[in-house]
Short mmCIF file of N, CA and C in Angstrom, two decimals:
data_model
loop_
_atom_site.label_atom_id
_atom_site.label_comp_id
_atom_site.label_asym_id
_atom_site.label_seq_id
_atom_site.Cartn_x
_atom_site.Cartn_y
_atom_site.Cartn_z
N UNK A 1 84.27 -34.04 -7.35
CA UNK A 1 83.59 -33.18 -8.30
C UNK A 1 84.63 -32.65 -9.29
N UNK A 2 84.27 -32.71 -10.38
CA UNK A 2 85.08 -32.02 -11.54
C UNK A 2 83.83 -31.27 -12.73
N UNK A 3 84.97 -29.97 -13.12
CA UNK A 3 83.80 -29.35 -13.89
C UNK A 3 84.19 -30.00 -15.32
N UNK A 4 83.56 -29.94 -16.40
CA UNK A 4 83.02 -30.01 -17.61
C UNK A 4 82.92 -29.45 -18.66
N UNK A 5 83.54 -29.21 -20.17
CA UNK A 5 82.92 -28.82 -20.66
C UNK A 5 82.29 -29.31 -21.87
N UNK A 6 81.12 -29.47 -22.25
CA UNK A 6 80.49 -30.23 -22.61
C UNK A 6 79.72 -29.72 -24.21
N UNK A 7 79.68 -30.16 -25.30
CA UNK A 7 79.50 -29.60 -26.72
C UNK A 7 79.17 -30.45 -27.58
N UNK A 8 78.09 -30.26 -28.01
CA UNK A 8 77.10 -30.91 -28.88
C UNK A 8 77.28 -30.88 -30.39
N UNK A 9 76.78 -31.16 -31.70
CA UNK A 9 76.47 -31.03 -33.09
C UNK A 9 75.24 -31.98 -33.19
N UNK A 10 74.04 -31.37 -33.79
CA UNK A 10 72.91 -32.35 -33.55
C UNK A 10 72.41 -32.16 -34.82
N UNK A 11 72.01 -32.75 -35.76
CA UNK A 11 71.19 -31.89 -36.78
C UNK A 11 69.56 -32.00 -36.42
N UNK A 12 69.33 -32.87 -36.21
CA UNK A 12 67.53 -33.02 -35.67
C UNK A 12 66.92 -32.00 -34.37
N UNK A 13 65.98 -31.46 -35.07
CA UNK A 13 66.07 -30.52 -34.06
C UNK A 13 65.57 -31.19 -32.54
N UNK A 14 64.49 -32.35 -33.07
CA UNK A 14 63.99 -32.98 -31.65
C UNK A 14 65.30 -33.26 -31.00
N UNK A 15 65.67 -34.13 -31.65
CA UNK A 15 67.19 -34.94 -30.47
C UNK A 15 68.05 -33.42 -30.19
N UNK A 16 68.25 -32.18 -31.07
CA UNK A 16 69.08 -31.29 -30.04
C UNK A 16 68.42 -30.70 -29.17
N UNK A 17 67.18 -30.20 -29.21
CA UNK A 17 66.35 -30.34 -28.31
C UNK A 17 66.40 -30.84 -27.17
N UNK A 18 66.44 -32.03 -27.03
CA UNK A 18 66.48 -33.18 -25.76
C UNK A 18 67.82 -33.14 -25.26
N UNK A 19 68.80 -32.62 -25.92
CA UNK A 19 70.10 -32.96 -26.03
C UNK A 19 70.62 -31.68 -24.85
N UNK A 20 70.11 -30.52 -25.29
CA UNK A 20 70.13 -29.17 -24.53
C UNK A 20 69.88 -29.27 -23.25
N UNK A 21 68.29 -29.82 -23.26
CA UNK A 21 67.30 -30.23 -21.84
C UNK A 21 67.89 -31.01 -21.03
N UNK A 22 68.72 -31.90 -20.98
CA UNK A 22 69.44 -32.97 -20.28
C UNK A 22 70.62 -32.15 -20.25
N UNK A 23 71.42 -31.28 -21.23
CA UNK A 23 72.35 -30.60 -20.67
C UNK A 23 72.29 -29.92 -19.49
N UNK A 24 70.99 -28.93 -19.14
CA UNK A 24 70.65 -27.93 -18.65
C UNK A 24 70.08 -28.46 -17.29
N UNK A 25 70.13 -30.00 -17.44
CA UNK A 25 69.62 -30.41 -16.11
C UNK A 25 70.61 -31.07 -14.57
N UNK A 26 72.11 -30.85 -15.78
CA UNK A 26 73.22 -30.79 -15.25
C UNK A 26 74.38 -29.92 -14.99
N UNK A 27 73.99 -28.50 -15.85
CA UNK A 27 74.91 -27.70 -16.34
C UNK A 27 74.29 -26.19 -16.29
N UNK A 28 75.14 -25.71 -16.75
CA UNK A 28 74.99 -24.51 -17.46
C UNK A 28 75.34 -23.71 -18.72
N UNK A 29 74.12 -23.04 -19.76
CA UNK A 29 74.54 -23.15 -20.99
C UNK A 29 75.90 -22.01 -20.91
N UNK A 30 77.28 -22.46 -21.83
CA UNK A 30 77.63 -20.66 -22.06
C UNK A 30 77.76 -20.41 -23.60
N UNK A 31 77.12 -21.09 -24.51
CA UNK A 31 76.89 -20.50 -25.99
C UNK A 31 75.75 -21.84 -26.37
N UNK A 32 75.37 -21.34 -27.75
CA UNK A 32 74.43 -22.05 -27.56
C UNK A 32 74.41 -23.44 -28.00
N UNK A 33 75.60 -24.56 -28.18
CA UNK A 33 75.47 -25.91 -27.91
C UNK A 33 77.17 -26.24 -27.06
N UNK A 34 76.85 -24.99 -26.25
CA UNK A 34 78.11 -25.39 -25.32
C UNK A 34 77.60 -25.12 -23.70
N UNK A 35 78.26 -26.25 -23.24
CA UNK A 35 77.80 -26.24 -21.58
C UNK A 35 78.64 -26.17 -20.32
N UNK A 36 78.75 -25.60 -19.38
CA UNK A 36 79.78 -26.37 -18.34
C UNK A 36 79.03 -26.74 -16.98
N UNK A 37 79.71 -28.17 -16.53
CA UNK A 37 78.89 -28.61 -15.82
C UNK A 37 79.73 -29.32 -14.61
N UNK A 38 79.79 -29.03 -13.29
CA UNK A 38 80.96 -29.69 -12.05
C UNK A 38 79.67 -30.51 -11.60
N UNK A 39 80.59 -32.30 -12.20
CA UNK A 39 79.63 -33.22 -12.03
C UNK A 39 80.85 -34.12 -11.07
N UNK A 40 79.81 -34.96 -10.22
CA UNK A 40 80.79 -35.85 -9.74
C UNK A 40 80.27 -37.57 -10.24
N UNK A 41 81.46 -38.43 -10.17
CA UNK A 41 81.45 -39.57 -11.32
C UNK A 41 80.14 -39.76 -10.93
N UNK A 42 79.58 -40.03 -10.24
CA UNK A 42 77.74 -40.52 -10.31
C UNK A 42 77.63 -39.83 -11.43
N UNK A 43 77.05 -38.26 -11.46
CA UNK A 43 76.73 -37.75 -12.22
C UNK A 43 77.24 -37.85 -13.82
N UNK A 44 78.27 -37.90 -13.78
CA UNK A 44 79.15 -38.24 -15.34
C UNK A 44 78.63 -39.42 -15.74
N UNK A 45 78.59 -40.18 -14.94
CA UNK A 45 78.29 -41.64 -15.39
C UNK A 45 76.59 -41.95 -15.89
N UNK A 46 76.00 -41.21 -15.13
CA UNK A 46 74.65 -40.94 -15.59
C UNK A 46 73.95 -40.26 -16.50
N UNK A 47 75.14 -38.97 -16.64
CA UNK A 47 74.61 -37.56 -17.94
C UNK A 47 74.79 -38.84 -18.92
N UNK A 48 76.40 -39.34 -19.24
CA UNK A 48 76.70 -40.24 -20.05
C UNK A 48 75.61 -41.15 -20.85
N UNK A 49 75.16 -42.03 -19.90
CA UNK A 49 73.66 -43.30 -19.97
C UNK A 49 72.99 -42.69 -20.48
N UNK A 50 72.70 -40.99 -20.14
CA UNK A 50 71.32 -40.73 -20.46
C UNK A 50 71.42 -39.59 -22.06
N UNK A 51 72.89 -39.45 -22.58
CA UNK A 51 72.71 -38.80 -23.60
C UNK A 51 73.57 -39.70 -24.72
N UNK A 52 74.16 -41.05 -24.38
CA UNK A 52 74.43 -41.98 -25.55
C UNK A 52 73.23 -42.24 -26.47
N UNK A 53 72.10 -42.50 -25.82
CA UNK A 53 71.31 -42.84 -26.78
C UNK A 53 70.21 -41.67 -27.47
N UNK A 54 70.23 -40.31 -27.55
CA UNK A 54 69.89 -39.63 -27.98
C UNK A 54 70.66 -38.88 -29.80
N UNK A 55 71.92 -39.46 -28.99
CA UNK A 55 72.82 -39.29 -30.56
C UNK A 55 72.47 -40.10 -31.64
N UNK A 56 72.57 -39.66 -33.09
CA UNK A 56 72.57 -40.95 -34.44
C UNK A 56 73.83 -40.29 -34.23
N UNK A 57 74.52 -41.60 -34.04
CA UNK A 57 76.13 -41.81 -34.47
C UNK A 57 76.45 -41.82 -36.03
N UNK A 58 76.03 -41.92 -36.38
CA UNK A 58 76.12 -41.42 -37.81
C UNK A 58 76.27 -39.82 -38.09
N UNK A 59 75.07 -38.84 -37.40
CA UNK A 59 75.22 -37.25 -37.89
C UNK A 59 75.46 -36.70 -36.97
N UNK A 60 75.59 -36.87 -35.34
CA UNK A 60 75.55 -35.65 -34.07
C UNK A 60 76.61 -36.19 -33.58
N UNK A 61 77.60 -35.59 -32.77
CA UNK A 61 78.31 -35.46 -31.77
C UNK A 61 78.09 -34.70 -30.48
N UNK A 62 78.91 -35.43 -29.45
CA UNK A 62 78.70 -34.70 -28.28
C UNK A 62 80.48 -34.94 -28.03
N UNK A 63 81.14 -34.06 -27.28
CA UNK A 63 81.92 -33.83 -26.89
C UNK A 63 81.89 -33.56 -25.14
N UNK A 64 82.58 -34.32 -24.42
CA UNK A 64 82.83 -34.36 -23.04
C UNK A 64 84.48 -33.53 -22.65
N UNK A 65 84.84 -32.75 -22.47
CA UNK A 65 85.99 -32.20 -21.92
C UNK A 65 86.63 -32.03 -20.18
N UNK A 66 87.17 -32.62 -20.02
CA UNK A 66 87.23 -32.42 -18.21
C UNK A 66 88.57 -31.28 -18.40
N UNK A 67 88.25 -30.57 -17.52
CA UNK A 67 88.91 -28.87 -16.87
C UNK A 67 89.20 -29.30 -15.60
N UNK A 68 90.80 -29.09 -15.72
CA UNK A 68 91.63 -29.01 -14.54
C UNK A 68 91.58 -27.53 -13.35
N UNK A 69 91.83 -27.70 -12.19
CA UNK A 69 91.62 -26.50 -12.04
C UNK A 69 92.35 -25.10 -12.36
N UNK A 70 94.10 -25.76 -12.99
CA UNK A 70 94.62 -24.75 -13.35
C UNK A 70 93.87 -24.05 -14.68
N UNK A 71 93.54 -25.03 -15.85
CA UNK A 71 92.52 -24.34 -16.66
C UNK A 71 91.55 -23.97 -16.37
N UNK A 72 91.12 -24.13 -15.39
CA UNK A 72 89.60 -23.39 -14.84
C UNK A 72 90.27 -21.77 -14.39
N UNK A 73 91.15 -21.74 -13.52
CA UNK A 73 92.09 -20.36 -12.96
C UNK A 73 92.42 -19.56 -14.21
N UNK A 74 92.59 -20.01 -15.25
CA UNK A 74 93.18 -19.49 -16.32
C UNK A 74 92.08 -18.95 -17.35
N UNK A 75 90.98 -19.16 -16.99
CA UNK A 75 90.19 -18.83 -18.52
C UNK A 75 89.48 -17.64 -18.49
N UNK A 76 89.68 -17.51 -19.82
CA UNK A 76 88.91 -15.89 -20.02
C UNK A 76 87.57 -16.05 -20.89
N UNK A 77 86.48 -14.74 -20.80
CA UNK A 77 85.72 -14.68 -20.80
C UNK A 77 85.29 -13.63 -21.49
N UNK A 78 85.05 -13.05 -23.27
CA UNK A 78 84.39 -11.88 -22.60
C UNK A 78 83.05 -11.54 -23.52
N UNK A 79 82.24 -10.87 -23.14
CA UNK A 79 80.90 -10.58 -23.75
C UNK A 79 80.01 -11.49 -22.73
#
C-alpha cells in the first residue's frame, strides 16, 4: 500500500464530474480537485484504466504523486 496524491484540471464539467466520482471512490477529497488516496498496485493500476480515458488530452490533466512515508511524517496542514 502506498498513499497518493492525486490532482486534476478538467474544463468540462461532465468529465470533472466523473473525474471527482472515481476519485472519491478511491480516496479522499482535501481541496477541491485534490485527493489523497493509500492504494495498493491493484488499485493504482485500476484508478489508472479507469481515469485515462475520461481525460481530452488535449485540455485536462490529472496528476498522480506517490508520498513516501517520511513526507507523509512531515506534512502540515492547516484550516
Amino acid at each position: 500500500m502506498r498513499t497518493y496524491l492525486l490532482s486534476y484540471d478538467i474544463r468540462d464539467h461532465y468529465r470533472r464530474k466523473k473525474m471527482a466520482n472515481l476519485l472519491l471512490d478511491y480516496g479522499h477529497r482535501v481541496q477541491y480537485s485534490v485527493f489523497e488516496a493509500i492504494l495498493s498496485p491493484e488499485d493504482f493500476t485500476k484508478l489508472s484504466q479507469e481515469a485515462i480515458p475520461i481525460l481530452d488530452n488535449k485540455t485536462d490533466s490529472l496528476r498522480i504523486y506517490p508520498l513516501c512515508q517520511r513526507c507523509l511524517a512531515q506534512q502540515l496542514a492547516y484550516g
